[in-house]
PDB file of C-alpha atoms in Angstrom:
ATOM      1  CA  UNK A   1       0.000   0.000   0.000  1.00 83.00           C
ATOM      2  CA  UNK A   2       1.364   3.350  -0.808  1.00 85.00           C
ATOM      3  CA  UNK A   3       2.026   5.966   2.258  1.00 86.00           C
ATOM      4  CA  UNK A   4       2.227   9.390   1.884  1.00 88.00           C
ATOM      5  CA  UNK A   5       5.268   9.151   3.752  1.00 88.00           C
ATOM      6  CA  UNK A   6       6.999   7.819   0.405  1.00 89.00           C
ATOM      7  CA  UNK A   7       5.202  10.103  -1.723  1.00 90.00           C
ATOM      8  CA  UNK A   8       6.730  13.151   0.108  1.00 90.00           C
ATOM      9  CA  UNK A   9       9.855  11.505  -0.332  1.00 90.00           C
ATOM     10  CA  UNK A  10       9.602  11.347  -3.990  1.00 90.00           C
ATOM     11  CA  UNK A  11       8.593  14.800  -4.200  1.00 90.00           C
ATOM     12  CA  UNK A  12      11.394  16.086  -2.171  1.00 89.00           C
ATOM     13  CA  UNK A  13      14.264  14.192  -4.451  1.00 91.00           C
ATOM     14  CA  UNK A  14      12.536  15.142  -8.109  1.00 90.00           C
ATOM     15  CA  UNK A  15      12.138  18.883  -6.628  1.00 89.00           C
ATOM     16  CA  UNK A  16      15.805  19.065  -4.889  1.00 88.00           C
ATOM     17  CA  UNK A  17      17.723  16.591  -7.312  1.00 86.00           C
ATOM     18  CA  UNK A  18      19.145  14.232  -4.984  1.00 87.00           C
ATOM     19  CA  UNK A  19      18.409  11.364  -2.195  1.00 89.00           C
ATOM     20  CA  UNK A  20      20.538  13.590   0.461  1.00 87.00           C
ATOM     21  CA  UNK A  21      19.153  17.175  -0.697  1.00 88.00           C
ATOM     22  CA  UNK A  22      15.727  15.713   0.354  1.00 89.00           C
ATOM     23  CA  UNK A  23      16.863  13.890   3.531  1.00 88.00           C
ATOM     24  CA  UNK A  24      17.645  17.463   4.602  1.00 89.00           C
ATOM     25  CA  UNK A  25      15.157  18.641   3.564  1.00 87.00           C
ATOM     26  CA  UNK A  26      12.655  16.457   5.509  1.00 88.00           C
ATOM     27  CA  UNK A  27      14.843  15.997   8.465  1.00 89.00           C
ATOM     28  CA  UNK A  28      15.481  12.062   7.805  1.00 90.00           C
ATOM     29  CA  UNK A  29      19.123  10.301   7.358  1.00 89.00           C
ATOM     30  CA  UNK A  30      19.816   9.620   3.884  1.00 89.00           C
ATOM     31  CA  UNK A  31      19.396   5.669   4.192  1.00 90.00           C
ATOM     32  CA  UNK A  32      15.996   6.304   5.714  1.00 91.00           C
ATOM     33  CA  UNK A  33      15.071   8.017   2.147  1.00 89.00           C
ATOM     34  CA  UNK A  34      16.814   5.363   0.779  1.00 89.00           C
ATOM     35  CA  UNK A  35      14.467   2.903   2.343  1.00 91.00           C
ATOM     36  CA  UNK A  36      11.594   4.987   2.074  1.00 91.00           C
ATOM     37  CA  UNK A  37      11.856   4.961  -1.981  1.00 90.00           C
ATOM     38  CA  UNK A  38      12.316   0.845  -1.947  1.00 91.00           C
ATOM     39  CA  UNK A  39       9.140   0.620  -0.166  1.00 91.00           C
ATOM     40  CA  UNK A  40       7.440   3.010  -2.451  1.00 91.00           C
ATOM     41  CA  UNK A  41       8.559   1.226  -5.620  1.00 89.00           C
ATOM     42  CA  UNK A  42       7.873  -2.166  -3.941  1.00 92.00           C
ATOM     43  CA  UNK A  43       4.391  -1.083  -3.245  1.00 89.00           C
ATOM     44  CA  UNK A  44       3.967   0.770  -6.938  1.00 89.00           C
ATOM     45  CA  UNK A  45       5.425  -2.134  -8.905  1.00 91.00           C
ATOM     46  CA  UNK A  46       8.228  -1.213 -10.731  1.00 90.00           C
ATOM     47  CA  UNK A  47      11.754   1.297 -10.247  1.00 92.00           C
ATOM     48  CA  UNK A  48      10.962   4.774  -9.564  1.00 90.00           C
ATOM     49  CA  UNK A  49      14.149   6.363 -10.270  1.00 89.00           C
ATOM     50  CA  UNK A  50      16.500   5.031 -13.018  1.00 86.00           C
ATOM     51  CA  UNK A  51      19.789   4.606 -11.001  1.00 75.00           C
ATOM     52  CA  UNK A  52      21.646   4.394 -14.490  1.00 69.00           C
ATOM     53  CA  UNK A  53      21.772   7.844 -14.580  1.00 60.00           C
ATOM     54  CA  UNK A  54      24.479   8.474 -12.341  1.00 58.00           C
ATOM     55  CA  UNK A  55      24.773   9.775  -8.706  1.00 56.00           C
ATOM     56  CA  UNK A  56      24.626  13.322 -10.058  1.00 57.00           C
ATOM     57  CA  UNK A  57      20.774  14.202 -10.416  1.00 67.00           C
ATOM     58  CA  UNK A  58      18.046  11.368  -9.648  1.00 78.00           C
ATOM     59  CA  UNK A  59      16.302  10.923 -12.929  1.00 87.00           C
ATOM     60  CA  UNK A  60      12.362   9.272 -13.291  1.00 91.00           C
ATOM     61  CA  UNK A  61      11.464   6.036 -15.188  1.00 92.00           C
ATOM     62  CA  UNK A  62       7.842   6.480 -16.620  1.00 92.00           C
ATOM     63  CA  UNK A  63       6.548   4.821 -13.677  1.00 92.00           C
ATOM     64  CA  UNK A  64       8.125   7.495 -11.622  1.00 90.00           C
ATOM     65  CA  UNK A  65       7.243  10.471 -13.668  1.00 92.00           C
ATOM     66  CA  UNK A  66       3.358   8.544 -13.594  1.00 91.00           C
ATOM     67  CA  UNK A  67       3.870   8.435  -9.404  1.00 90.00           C
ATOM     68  CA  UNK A  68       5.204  12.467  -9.354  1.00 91.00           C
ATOM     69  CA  UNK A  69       1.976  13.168 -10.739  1.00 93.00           C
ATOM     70  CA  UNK A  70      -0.214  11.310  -8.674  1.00 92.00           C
ATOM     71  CA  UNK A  71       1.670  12.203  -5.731  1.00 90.00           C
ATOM     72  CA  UNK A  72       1.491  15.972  -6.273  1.00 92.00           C
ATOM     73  CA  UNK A  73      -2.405  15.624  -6.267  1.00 92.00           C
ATOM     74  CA  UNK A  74      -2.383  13.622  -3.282  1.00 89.00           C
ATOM     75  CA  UNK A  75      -0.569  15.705  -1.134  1.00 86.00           C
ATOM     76  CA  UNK A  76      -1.724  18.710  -2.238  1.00 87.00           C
ATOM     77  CA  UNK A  77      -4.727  17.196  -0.858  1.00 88.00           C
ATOM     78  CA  UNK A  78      -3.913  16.153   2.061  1.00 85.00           C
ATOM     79  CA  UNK A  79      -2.325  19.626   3.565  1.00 81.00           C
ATOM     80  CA  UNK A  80      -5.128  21.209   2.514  1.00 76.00           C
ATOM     81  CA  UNK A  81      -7.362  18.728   4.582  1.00 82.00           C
ATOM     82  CA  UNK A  82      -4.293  19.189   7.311  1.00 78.00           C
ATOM     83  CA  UNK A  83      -5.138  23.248   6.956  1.00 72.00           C
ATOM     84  CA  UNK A  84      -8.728  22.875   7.320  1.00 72.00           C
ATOM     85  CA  UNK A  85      -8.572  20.575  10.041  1.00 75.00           C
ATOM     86  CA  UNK A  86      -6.414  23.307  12.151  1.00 72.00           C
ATOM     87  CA  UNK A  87      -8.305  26.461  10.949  1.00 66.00           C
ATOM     88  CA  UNK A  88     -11.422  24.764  12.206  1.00 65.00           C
ATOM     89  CA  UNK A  89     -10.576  23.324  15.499  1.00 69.00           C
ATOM     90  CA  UNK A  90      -8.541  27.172  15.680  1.00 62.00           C
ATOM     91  CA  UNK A  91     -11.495  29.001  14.438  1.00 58.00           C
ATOM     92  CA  UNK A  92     -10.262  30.592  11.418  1.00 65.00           C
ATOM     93  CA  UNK A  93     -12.073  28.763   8.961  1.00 78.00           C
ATOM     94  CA  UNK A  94     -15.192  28.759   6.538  1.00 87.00           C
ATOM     95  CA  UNK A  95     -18.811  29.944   8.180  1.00 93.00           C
ATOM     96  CA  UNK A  96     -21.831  30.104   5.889  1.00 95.00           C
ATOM     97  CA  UNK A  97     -24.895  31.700   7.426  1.00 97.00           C
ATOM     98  CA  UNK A  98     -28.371  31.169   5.398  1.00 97.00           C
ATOM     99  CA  UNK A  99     -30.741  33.688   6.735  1.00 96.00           C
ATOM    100  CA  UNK A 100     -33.870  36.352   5.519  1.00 94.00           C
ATOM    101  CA  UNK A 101     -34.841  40.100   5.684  1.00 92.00           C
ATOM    102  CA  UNK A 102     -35.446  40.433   9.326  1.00 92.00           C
ATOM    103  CA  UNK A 103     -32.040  38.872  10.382  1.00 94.00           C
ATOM    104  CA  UNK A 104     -30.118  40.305   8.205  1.00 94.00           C
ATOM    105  CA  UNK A 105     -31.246  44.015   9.416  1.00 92.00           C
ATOM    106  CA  UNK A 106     -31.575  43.172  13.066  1.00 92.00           C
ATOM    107  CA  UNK A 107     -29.201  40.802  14.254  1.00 93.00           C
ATOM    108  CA  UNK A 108     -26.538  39.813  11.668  1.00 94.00           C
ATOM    109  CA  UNK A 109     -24.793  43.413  11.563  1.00 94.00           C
ATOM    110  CA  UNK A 110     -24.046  43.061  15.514  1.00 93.00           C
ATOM    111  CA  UNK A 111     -23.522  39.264  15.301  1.00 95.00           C
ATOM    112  CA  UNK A 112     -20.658  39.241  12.030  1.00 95.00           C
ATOM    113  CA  UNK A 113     -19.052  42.308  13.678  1.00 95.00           C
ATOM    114  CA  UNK A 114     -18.742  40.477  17.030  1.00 94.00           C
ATOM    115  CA  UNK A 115     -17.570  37.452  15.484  1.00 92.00           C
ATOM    116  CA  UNK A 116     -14.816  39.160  13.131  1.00 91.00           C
ATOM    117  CA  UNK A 117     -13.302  40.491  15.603  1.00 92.00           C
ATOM    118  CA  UNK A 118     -12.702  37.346  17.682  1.00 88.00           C
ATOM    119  CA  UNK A 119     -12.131  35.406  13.976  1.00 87.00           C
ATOM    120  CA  UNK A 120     -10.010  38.159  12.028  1.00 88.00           C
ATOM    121  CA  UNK A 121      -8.975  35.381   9.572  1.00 84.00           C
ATOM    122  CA  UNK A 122     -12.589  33.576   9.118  1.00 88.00           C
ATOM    123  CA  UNK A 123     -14.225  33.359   5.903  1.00 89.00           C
ATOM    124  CA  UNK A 124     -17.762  34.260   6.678  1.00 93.00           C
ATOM    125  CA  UNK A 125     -20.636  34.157   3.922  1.00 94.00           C
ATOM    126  CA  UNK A 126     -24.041  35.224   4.302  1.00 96.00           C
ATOM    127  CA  UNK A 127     -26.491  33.842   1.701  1.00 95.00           C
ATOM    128  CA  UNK A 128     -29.862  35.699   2.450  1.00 93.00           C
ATOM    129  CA  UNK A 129     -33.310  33.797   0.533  1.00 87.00           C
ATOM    130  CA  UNK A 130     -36.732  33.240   0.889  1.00 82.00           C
ATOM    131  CA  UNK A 131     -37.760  29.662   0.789  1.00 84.00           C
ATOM    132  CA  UNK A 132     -40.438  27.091   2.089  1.00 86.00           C
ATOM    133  CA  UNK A 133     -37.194  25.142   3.928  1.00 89.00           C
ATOM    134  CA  UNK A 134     -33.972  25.732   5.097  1.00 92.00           C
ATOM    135  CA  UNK A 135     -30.848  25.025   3.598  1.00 93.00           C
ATOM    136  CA  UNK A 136     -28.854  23.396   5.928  1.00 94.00           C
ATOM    137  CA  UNK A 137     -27.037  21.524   2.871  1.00 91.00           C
ATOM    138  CA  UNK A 138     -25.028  24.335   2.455  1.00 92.00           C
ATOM    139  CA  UNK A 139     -25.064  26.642   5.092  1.00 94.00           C
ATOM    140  CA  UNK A 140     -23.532  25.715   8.610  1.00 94.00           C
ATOM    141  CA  UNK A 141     -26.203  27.698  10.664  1.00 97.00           C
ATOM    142  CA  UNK A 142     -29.423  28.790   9.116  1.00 97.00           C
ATOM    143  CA  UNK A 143     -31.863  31.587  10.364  1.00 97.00           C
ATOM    144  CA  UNK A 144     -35.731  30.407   9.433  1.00 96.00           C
ATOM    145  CA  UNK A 145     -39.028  31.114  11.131  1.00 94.00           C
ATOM    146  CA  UNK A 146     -39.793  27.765  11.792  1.00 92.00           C
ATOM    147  CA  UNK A 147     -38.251  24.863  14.491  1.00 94.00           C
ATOM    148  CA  UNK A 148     -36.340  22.489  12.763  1.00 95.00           C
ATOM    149  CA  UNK A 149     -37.443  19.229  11.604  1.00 92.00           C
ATOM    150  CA  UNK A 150     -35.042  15.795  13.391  1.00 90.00           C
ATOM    151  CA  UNK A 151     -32.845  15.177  13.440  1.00 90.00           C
ATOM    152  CA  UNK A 152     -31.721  18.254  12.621  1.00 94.00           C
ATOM    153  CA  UNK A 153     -30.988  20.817  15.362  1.00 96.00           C
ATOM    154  CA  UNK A 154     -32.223  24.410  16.274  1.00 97.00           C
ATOM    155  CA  UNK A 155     -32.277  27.381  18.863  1.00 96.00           C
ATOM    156  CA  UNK A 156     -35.249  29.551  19.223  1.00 96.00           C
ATOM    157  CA  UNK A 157     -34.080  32.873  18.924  1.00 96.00           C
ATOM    158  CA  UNK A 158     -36.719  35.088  19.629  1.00 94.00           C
ATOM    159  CA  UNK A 159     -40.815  35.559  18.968  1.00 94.00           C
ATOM    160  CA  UNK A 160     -42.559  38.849  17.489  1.00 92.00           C
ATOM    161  CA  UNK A 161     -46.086  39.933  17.691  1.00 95.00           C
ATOM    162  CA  UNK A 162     -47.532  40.100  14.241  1.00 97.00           C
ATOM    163  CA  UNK A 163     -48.989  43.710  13.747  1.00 97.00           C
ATOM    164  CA  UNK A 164     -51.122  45.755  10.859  1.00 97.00           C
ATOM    165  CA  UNK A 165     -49.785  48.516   8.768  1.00 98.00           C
ATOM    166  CA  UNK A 166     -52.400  51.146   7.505  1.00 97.00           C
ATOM    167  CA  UNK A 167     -51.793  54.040   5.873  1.00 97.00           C
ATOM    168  CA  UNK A 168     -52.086  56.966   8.424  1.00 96.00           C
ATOM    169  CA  UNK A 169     -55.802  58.017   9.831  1.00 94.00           C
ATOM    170  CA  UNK A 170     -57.880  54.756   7.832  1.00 95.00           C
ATOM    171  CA  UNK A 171     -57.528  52.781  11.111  1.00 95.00           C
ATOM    172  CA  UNK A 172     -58.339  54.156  14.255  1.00 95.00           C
ATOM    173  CA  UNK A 173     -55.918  54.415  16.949  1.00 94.00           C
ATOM    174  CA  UNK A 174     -55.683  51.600  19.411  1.00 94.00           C
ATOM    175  CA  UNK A 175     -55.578  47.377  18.573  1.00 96.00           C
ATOM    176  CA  UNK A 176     -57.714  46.449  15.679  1.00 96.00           C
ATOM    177  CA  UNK A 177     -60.135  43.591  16.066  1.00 96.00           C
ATOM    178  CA  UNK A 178     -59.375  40.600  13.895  1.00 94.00           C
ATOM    179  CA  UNK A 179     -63.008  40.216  12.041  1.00 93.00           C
ATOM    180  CA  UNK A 180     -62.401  44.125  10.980  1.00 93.00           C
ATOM    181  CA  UNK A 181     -59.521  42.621   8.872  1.00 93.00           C
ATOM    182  CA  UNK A 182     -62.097  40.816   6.375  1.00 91.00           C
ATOM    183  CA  UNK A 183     -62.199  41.967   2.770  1.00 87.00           C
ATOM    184  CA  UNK A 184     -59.790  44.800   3.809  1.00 91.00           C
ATOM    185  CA  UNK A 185     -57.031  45.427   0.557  1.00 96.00           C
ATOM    186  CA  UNK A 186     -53.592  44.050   2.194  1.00 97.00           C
ATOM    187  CA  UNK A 187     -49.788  43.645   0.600  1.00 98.00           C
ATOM    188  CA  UNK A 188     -48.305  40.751   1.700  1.00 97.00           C
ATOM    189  CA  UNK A 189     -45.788  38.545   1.470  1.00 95.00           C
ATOM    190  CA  UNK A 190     -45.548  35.470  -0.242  1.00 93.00           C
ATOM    191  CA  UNK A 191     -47.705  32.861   1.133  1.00 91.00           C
ATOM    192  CA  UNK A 192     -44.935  30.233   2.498  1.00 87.00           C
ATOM    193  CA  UNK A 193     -43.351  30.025   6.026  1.00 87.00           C
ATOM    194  CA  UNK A 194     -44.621  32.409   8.714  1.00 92.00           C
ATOM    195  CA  UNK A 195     -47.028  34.113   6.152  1.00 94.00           C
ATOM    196  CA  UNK A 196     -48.887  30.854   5.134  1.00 93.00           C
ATOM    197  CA  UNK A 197     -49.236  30.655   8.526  1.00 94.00           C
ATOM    198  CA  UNK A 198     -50.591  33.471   9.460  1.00 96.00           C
ATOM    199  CA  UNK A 199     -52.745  33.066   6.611  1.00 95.00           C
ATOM    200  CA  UNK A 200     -54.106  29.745   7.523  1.00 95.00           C
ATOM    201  CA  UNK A 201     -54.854  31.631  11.048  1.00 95.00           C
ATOM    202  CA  UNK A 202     -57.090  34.066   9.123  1.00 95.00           C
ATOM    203  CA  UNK A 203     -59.336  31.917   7.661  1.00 94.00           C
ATOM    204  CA  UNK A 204     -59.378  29.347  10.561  1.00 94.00           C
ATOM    205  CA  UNK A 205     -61.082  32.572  11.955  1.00 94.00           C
ATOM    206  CA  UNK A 206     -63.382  33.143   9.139  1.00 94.00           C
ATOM    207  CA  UNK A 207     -61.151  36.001   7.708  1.00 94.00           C
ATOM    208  CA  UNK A 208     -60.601  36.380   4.244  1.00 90.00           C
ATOM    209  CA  UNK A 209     -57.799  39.034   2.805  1.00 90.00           C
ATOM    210  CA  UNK A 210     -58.004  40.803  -0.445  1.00 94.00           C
ATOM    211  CA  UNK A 211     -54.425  40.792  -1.138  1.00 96.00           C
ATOM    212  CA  UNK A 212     -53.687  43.541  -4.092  1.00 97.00           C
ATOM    213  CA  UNK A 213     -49.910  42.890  -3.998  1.00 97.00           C
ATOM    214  CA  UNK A 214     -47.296  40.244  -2.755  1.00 97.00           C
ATOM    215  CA  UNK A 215     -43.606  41.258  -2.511  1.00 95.00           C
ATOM    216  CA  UNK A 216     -40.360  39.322  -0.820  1.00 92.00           C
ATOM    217  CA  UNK A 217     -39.215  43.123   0.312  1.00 94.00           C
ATOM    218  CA  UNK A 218     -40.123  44.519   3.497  1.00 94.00           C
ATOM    219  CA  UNK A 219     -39.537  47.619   2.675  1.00 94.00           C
ATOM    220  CA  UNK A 220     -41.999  47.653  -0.701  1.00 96.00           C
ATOM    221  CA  UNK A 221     -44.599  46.624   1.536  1.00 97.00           C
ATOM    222  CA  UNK A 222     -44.377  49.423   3.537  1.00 96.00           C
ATOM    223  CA  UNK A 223     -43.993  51.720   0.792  1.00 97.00           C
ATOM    224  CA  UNK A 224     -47.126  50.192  -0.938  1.00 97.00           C
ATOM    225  CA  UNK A 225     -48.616  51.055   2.333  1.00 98.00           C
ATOM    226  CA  UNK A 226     -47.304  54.497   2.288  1.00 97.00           C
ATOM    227  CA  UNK A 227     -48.743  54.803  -1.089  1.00 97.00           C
ATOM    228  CA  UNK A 228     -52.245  53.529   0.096  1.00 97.00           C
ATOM    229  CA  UNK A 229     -52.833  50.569  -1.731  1.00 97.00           C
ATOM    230  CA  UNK A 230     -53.474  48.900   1.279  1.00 97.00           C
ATOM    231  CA  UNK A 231     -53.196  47.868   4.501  1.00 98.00           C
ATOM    232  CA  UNK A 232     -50.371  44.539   5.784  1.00 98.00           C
ATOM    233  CA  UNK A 233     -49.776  42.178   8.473  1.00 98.00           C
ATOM    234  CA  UNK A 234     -45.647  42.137   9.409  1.00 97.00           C
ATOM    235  CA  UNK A 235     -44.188  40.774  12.465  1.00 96.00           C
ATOM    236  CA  UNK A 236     -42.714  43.478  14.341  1.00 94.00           C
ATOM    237  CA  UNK A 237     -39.173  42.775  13.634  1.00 93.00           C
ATOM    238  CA  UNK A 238     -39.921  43.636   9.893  1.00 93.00           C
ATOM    239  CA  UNK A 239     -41.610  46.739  10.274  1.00 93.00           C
ATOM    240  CA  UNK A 240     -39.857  49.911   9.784  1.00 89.00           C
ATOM    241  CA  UNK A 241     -42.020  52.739  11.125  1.00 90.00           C
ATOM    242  CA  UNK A 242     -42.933  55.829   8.717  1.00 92.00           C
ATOM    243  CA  UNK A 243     -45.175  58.937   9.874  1.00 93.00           C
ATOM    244  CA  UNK A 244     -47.113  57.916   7.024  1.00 96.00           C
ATOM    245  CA  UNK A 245     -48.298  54.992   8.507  1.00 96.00           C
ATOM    246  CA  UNK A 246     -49.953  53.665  11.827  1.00 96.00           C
ATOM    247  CA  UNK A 247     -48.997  50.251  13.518  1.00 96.00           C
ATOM    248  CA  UNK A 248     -51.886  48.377  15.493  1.00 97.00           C
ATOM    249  CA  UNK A 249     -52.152  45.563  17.789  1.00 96.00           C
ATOM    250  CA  UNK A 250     -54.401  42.617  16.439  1.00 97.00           C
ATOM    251  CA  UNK A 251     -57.359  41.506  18.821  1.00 96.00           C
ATOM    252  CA  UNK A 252     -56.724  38.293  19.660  1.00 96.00           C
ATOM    253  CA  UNK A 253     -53.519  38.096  17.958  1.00 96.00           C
ATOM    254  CA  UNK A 254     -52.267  35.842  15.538  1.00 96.00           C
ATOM    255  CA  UNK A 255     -49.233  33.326  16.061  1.00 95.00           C
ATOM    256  CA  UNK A 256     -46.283  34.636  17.099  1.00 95.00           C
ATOM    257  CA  UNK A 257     -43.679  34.800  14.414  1.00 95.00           C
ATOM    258  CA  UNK A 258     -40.870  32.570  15.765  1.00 95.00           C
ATOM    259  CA  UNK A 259     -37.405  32.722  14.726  1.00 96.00           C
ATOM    260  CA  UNK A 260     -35.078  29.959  14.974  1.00 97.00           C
ATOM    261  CA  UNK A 261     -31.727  29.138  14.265  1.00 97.00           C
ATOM    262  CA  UNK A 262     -30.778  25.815  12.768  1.00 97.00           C
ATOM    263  CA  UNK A 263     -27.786  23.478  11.895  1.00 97.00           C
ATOM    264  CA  UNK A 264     -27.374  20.080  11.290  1.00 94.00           C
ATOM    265  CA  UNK A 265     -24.843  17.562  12.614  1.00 91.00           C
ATOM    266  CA  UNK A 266     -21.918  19.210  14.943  1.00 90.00           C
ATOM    267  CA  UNK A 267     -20.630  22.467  14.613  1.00 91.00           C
ATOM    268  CA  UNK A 268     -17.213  23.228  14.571  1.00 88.00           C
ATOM    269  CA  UNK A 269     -15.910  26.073  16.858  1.00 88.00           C
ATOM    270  CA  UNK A 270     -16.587  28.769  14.844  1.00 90.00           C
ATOM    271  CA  UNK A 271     -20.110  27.991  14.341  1.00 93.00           C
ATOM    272  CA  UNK A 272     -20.408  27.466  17.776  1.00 93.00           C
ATOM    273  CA  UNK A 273     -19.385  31.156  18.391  1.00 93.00           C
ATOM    274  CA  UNK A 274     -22.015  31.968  15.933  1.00 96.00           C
ATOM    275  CA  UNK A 275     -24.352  30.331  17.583  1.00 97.00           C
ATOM    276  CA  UNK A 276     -23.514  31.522  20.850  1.00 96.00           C
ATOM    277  CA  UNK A 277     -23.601  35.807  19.706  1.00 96.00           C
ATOM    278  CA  UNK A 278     -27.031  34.510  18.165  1.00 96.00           C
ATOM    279  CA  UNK A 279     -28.257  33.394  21.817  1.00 95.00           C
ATOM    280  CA  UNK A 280     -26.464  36.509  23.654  1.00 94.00           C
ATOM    281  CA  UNK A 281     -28.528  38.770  21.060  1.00 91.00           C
ATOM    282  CA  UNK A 282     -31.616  37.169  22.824  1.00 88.00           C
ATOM    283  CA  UNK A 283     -32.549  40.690  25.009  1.00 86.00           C
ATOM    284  CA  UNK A 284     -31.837  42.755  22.474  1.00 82.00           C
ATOM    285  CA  UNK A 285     -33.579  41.490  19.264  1.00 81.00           C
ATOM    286  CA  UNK A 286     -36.724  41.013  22.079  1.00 77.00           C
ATOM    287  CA  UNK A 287     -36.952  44.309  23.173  1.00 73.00           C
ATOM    288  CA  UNK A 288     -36.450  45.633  19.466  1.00 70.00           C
ATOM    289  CA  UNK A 289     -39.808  43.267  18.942  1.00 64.00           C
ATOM    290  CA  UNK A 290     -41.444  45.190  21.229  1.00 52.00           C
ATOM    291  CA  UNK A 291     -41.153  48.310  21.079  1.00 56.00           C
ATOM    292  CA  UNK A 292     -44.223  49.118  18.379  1.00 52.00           C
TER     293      UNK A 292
END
């Protein structure tokens, strides 16, 4: 069987020219190189090296030069596996974050600042999307308004009330009563996750919503609002007030918006400090929920 202890010896004598220019090299005696090549060529079949070429400068057969190749590839391979291995139990490697619009304003800023400056050297992505699951394929931790599904894992991060938008002085002050919300024009967004929920709470209580306009954007619902083409439902982490508009209370209030952060498998250390800013940000992102 071939060991990549043999391979680096080959690689050492074709890039320094001789059996005791690599046994410096790699801090070995020269016989131990010596011994190290027999094995290799016992193991690969055939000579490596054509010794017919004189002491001078060690010299491939095709086997060899076949072997070089193979063995550049391999070990190539296997410090970069060596790398990753240390940058991750170190915490300077990779971190991919999935998360949507709400995270991304509200808690990600504070979070990736934190955790740069405890991870100078990190690689940290931040894929932001709107979709009926999470992708915990490719991202490490994933923001999503819904508890994960086992055996994957999750950490509820924080709930927010779900309150209406109206453009200024067509709602009267004070909570709005949820039957009042039939028939009404809304903008909303699109009908998956927490606003298929919310939807399926609405007509569980017999109330049906003209919607007018859907949008992924937060911030084009509330300038649709603005504009008055209607009135929307947004948990209170999305909202962004505007003196054109009014924010209510809904009597009895819908489901709670809940918003969870998921991973699946182990984490390696600097996920785990992710994950652990994510928790800290706990008070904060609550009383930010709140405060409408």
């Amino acid at each position: 069987m071939l060991t990549t202890s043999g391979l680096r010896a080959l690689l050492a004598i074709v890039d320094l020219g001789t059996f005791g220019g690599a046994a410096a090299a790699l801090g070995y005696a020269q016989s131990t190189i010596s011994q190290q090549v027999r094995i290799l060529e016992r193991d690969a079949g055939g000579p490596i090296f054509d010794r017919s070429s004189g002491p001078s400068r060690s010299q491939l057969t095709s086997l060899g030069r076949l072997m070089e190749h193979h063995a550049r590839l391999v070990v190539h391979e296997l410090d970069a596996a060596e790398r990753a291995a240390m940058d991750h139990r170190d915490g300077r490697g990779r971190l991919t974050i999935g998360t949507f619009q709400a995270v991304t304003t509200k808690l990600l800023p504070a979070l990736i600042r934190a955790l740069a400056e405890k991870n100078p050297h990190a690689a940290i992505t931040m894929v932001e999307t709107e979709t009926p699951l999470p992708d915990l394929d490719t991202n490490d931790l994933c923001f999503f308004d819904s508890p994960p599904q086992p055996p994957d894992h999750g950490e509820l991060i924080v709930a927010d009330e779900h309150l209406l938008l109206a453009p200024r002085g067509v709602v009267p002050p004070g909570a709005v009563e949820l039957h009042n919300l039939r028939d009404r024009p809304m903008v909303a967004l699109p009908a998956i996750c927490d606003q298929g929920r919310v939807e399926l709470a609405l007509t569980d209580a017999g109330v049906t919503l003209d919607i007018v306009f859907r949008t992924t954007d937060n911030h084009a619902i509330t300038a649709m609002v603005e504009a008055g083409a209607g009135c929307a439902i947004l948990p209170a982490l999305s909202i962004s007030p505007s003196a054109a508009i009014s924010i209510h209370r809904i009597h009895p209030p819908l489901p709670y918006r809940e918003i969870w952060v998921q991973w699946r498998g182990s984490l390696s250390p600097l996920a785990q400090h992710a994950l652990k800013l994510a928790v800290l940000a706990r008070p904060n992102l609550a009383a930010a929920a709140i405060e409408f």
